[in-house]
PDB file of C-alpha atoms in Angstrom:
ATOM      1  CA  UNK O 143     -25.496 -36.887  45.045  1.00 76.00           C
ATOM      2  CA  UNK O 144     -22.857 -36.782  41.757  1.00 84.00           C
ATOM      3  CA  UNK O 145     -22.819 -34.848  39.299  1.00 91.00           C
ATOM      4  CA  UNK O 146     -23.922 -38.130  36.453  1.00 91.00           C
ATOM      5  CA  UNK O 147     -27.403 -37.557  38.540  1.00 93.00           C
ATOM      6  CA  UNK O 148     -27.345 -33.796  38.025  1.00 94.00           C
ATOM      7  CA  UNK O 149     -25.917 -33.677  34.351  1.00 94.00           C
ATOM      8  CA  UNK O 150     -28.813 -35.152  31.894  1.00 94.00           C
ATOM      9  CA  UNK O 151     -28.059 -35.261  28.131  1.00 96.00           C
ATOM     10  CA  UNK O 152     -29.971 -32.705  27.066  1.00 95.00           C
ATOM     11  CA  UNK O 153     -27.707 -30.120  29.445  1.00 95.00           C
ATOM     12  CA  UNK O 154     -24.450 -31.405  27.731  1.00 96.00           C
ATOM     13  CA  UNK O 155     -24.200 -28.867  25.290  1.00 96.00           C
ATOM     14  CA  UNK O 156     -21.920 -29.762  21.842  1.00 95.00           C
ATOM     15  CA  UNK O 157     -19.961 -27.260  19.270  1.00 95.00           C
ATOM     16  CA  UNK O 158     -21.406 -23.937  21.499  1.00 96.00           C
ATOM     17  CA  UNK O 159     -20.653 -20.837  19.854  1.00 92.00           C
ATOM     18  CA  UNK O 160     -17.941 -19.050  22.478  1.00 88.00           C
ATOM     19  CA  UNK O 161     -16.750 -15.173  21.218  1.00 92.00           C
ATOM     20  CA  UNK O 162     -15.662 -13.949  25.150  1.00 96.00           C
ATOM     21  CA  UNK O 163     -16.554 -15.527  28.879  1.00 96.00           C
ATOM     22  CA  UNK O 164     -19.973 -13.050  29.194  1.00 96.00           C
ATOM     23  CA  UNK O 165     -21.214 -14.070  26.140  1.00 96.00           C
ATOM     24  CA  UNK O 166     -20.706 -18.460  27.418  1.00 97.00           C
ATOM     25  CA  UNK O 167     -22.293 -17.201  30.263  1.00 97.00           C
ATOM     26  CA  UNK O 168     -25.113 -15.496  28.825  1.00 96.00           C
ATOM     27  CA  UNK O 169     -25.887 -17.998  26.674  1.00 96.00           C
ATOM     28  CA  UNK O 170     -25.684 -20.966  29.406  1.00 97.00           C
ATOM     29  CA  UNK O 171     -28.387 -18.769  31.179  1.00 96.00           C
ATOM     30  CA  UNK O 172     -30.588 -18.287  28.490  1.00 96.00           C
ATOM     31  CA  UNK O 173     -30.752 -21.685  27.980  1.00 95.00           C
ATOM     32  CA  UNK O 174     -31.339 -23.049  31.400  1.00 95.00           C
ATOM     33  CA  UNK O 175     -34.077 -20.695  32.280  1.00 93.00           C
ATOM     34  CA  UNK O 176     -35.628 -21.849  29.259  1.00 93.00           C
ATOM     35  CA  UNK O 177     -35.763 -25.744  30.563  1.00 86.00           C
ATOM     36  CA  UNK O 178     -36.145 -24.620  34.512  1.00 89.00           C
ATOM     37  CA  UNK O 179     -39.298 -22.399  34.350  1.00 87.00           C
ATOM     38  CA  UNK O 180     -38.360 -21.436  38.331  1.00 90.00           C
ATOM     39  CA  UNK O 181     -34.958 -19.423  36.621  1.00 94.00           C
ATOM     40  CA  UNK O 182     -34.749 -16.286  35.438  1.00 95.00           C
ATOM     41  CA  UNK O 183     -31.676 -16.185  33.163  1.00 96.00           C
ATOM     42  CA  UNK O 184     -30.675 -12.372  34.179  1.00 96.00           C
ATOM     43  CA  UNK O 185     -30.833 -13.840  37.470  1.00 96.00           C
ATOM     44  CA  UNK O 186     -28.316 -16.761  36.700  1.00 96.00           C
ATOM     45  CA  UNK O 187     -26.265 -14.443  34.486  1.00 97.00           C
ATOM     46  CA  UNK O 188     -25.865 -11.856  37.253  1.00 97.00           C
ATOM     47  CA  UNK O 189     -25.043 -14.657  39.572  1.00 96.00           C
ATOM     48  CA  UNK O 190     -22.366 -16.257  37.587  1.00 97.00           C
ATOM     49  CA  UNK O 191     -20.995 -12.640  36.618  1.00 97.00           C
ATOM     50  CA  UNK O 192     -20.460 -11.942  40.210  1.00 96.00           C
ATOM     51  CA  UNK O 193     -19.029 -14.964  41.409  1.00 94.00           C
ATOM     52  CA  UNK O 194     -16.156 -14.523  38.380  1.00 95.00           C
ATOM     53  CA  UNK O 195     -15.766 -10.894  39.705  1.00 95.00           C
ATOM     54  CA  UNK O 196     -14.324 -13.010  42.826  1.00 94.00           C
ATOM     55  CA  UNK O 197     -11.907 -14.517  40.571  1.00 92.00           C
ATOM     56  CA  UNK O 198     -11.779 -16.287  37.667  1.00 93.00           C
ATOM     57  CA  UNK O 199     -13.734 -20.150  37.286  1.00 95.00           C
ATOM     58  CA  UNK O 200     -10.776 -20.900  34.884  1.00 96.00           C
ATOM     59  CA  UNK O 201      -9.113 -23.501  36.557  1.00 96.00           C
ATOM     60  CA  UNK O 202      -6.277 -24.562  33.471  1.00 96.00           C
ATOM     61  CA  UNK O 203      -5.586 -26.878  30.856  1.00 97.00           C
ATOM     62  CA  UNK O 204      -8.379 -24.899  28.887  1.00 97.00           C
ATOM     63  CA  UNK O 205     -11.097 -25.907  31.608  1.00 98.00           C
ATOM     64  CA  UNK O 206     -13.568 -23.818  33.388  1.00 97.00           C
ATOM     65  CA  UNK O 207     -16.069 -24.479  36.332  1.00 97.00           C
ATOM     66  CA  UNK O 208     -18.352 -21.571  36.364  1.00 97.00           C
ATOM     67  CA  UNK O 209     -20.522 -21.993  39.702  1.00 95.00           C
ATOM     68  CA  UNK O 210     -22.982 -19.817  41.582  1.00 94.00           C
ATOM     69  CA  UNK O 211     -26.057 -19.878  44.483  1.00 91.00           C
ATOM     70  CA  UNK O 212     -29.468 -19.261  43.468  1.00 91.00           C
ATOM     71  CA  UNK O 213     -32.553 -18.887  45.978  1.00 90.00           C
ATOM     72  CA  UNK O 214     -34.739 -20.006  42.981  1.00 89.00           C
ATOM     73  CA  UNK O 215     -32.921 -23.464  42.386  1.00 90.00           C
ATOM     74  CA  UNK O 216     -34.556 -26.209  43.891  1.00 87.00           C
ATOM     75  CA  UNK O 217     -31.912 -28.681  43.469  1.00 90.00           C
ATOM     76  CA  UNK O 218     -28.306 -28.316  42.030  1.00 93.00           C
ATOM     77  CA  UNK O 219     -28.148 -28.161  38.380  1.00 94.00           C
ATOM     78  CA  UNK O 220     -25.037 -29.416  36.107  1.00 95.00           C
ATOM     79  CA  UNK O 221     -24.473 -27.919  32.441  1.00 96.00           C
ATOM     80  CA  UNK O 222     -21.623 -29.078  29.924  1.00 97.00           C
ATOM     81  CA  UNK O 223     -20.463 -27.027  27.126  1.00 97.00           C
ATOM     82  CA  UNK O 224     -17.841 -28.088  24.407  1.00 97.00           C
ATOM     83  CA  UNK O 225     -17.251 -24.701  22.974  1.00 97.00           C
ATOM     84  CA  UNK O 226     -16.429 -24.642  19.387  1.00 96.00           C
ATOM     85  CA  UNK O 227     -13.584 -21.765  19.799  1.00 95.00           C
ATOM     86  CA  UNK O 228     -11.749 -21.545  22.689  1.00 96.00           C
ATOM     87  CA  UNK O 229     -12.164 -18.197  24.336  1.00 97.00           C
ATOM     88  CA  UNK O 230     -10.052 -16.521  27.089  1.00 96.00           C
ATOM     89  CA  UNK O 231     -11.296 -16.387  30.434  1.00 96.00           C
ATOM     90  CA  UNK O 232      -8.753 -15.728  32.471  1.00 94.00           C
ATOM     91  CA  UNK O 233      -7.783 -18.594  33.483  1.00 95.00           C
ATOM     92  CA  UNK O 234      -4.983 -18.869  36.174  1.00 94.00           C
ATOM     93  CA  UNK O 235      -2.528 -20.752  34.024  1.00 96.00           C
ATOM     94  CA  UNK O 236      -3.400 -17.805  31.071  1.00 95.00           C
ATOM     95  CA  UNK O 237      -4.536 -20.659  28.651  1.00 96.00           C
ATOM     96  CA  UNK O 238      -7.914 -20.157  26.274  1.00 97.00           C
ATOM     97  CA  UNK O 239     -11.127 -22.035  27.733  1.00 97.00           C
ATOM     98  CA  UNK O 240     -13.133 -24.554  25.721  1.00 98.00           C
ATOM     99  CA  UNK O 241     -14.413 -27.188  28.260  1.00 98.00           C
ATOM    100  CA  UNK O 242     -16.723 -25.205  30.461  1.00 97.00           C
ATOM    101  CA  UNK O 243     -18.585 -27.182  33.326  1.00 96.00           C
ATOM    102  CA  UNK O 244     -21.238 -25.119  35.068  1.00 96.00           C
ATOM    103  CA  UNK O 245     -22.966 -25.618  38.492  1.00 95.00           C
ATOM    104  CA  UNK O 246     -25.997 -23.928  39.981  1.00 94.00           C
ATOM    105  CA  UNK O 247     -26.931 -24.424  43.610  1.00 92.00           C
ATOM    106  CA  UNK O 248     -29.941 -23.653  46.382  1.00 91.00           C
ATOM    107  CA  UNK O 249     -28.709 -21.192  48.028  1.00 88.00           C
ATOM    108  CA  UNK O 250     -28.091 -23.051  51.169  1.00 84.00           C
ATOM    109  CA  UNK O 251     -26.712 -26.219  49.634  1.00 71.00           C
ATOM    110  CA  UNK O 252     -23.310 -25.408  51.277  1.00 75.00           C
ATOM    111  CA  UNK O 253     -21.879 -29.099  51.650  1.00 82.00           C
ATOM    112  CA  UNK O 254     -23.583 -30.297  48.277  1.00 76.00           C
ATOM    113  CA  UNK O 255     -21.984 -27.627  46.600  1.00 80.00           C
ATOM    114  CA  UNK O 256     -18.805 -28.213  47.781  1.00 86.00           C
ATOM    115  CA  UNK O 257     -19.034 -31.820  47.007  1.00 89.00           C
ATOM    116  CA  UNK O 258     -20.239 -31.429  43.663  1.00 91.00           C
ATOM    117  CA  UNK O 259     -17.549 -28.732  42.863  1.00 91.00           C
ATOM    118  CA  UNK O 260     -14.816 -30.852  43.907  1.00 92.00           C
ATOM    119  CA  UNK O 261     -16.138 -33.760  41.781  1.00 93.00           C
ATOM    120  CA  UNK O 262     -16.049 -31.653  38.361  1.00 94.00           C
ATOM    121  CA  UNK O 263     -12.862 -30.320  39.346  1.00 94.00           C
ATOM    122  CA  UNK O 264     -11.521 -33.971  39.865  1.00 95.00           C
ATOM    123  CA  UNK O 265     -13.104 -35.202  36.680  1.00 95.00           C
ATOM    124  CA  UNK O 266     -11.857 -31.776  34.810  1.00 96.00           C
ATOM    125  CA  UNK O 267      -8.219 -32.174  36.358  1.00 95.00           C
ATOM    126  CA  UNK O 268      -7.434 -35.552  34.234  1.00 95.00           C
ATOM    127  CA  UNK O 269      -5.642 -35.095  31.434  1.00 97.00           C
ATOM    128  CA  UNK O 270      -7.029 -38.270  29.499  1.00 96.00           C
ATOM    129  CA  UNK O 271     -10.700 -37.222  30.351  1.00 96.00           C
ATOM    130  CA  UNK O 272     -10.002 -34.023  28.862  1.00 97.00           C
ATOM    131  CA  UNK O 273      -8.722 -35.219  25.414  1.00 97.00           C
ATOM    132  CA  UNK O 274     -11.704 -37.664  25.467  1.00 97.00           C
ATOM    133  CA  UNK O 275     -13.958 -34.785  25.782  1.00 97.00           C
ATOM    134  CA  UNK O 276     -12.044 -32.814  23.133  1.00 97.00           C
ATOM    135  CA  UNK O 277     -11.954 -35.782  20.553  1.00 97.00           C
ATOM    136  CA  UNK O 278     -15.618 -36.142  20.772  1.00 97.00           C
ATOM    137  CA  UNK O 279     -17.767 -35.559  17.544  1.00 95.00           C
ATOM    138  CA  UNK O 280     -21.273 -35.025  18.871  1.00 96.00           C
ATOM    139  CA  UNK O 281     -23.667 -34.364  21.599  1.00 95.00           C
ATOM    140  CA  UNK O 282     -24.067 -37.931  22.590  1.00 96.00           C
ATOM    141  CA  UNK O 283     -20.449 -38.924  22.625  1.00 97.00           C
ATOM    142  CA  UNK O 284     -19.645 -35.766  24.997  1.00 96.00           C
ATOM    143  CA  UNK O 285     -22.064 -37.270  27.199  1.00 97.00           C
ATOM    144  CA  UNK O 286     -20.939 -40.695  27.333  1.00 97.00           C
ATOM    145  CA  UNK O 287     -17.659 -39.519  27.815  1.00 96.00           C
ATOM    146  CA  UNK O 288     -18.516 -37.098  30.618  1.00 95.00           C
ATOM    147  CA  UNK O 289     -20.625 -39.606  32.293  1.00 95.00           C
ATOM    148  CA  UNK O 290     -17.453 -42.499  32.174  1.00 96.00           C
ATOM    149  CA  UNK O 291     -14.982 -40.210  33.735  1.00 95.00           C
ATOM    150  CA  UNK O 292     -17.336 -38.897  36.621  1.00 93.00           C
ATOM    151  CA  UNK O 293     -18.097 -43.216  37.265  1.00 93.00           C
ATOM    152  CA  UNK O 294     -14.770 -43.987  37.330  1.00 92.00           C
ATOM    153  CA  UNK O 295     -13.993 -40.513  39.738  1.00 88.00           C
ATOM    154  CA  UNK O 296     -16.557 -41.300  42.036  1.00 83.00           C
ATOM    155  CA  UNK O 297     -15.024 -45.255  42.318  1.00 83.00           C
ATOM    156  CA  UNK O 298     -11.778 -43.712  42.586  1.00 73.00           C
TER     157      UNK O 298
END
């Protein structure tokens, strides 16, 4: 499984309004319980929430890779969101988040989840990848872009 078959269009999310980390978060549940009717987005939310209580997603160069388990997913579940603003979220290298790559997984999908994180993280960790993202102008170019850099990852 990669994450091109787990990250559709519609869940790459352009110009997203960011204010703080809780609000991103509450707004990426809200809208994925409203396209997975087996989600409940306090469920999600709560999920995330505690998994950055851990320690922070934020994993530098303005990128974060929220991720959490959910009993209620049936299979693993990919959102992208370009924020419009970046917004802090404590990211270890103290820089301001506006890439934000989010994962949900069954809660037993221990080697898939591992897998899939360490693909966004590879994708997320290239520098060129990232300014591709950040140049784009629009839903569909994010996409293409996104879906480029996790093909030539996974060829890697």
């Amino acid at each position: 499984m990669t994450l091109e078959t787990i990250l559709p269009p519609e869940r790459t999310l352009f110009d997203v309004p960011g204010g703080s980390k809780k609000r991103v978060l509450e707004f990426f549940s809200t809208f994925i319980a409203q396209n997975t009717p087996s989600l409940d987005s306090q469920e999600v939310f709560s999920r995330l929430i505690g998994r950055e209580r851990l320690g922070s997603t934020g994993i530098g160069h303005g990128v974060a890779i929220p991720h959490s388990r959910n009993p209620h997913c049936k299979a693993p579940i990919a959102g992208f969101l370009k924020l419009a603003d970046a917004i802090d979220f404590d990211a270890v290298d103290g820089e301001p988040v506006d890439l934000v790559f989010v994962l949900l997984v069954p809660e037993a999908a221990d080697d898939a989840h591992l897998a899939l994180l360490g693909q966004a993280a590879a994708v997320m960790n290239d520098a060129d990848t990232r300014h591709a993202l950040r140049r784009a102008d629009s839903q569909h170019a994010l996409h293409e872009c996104l879906v480029e850099a996790i093909r030539r990852q996974s060829s890697a």
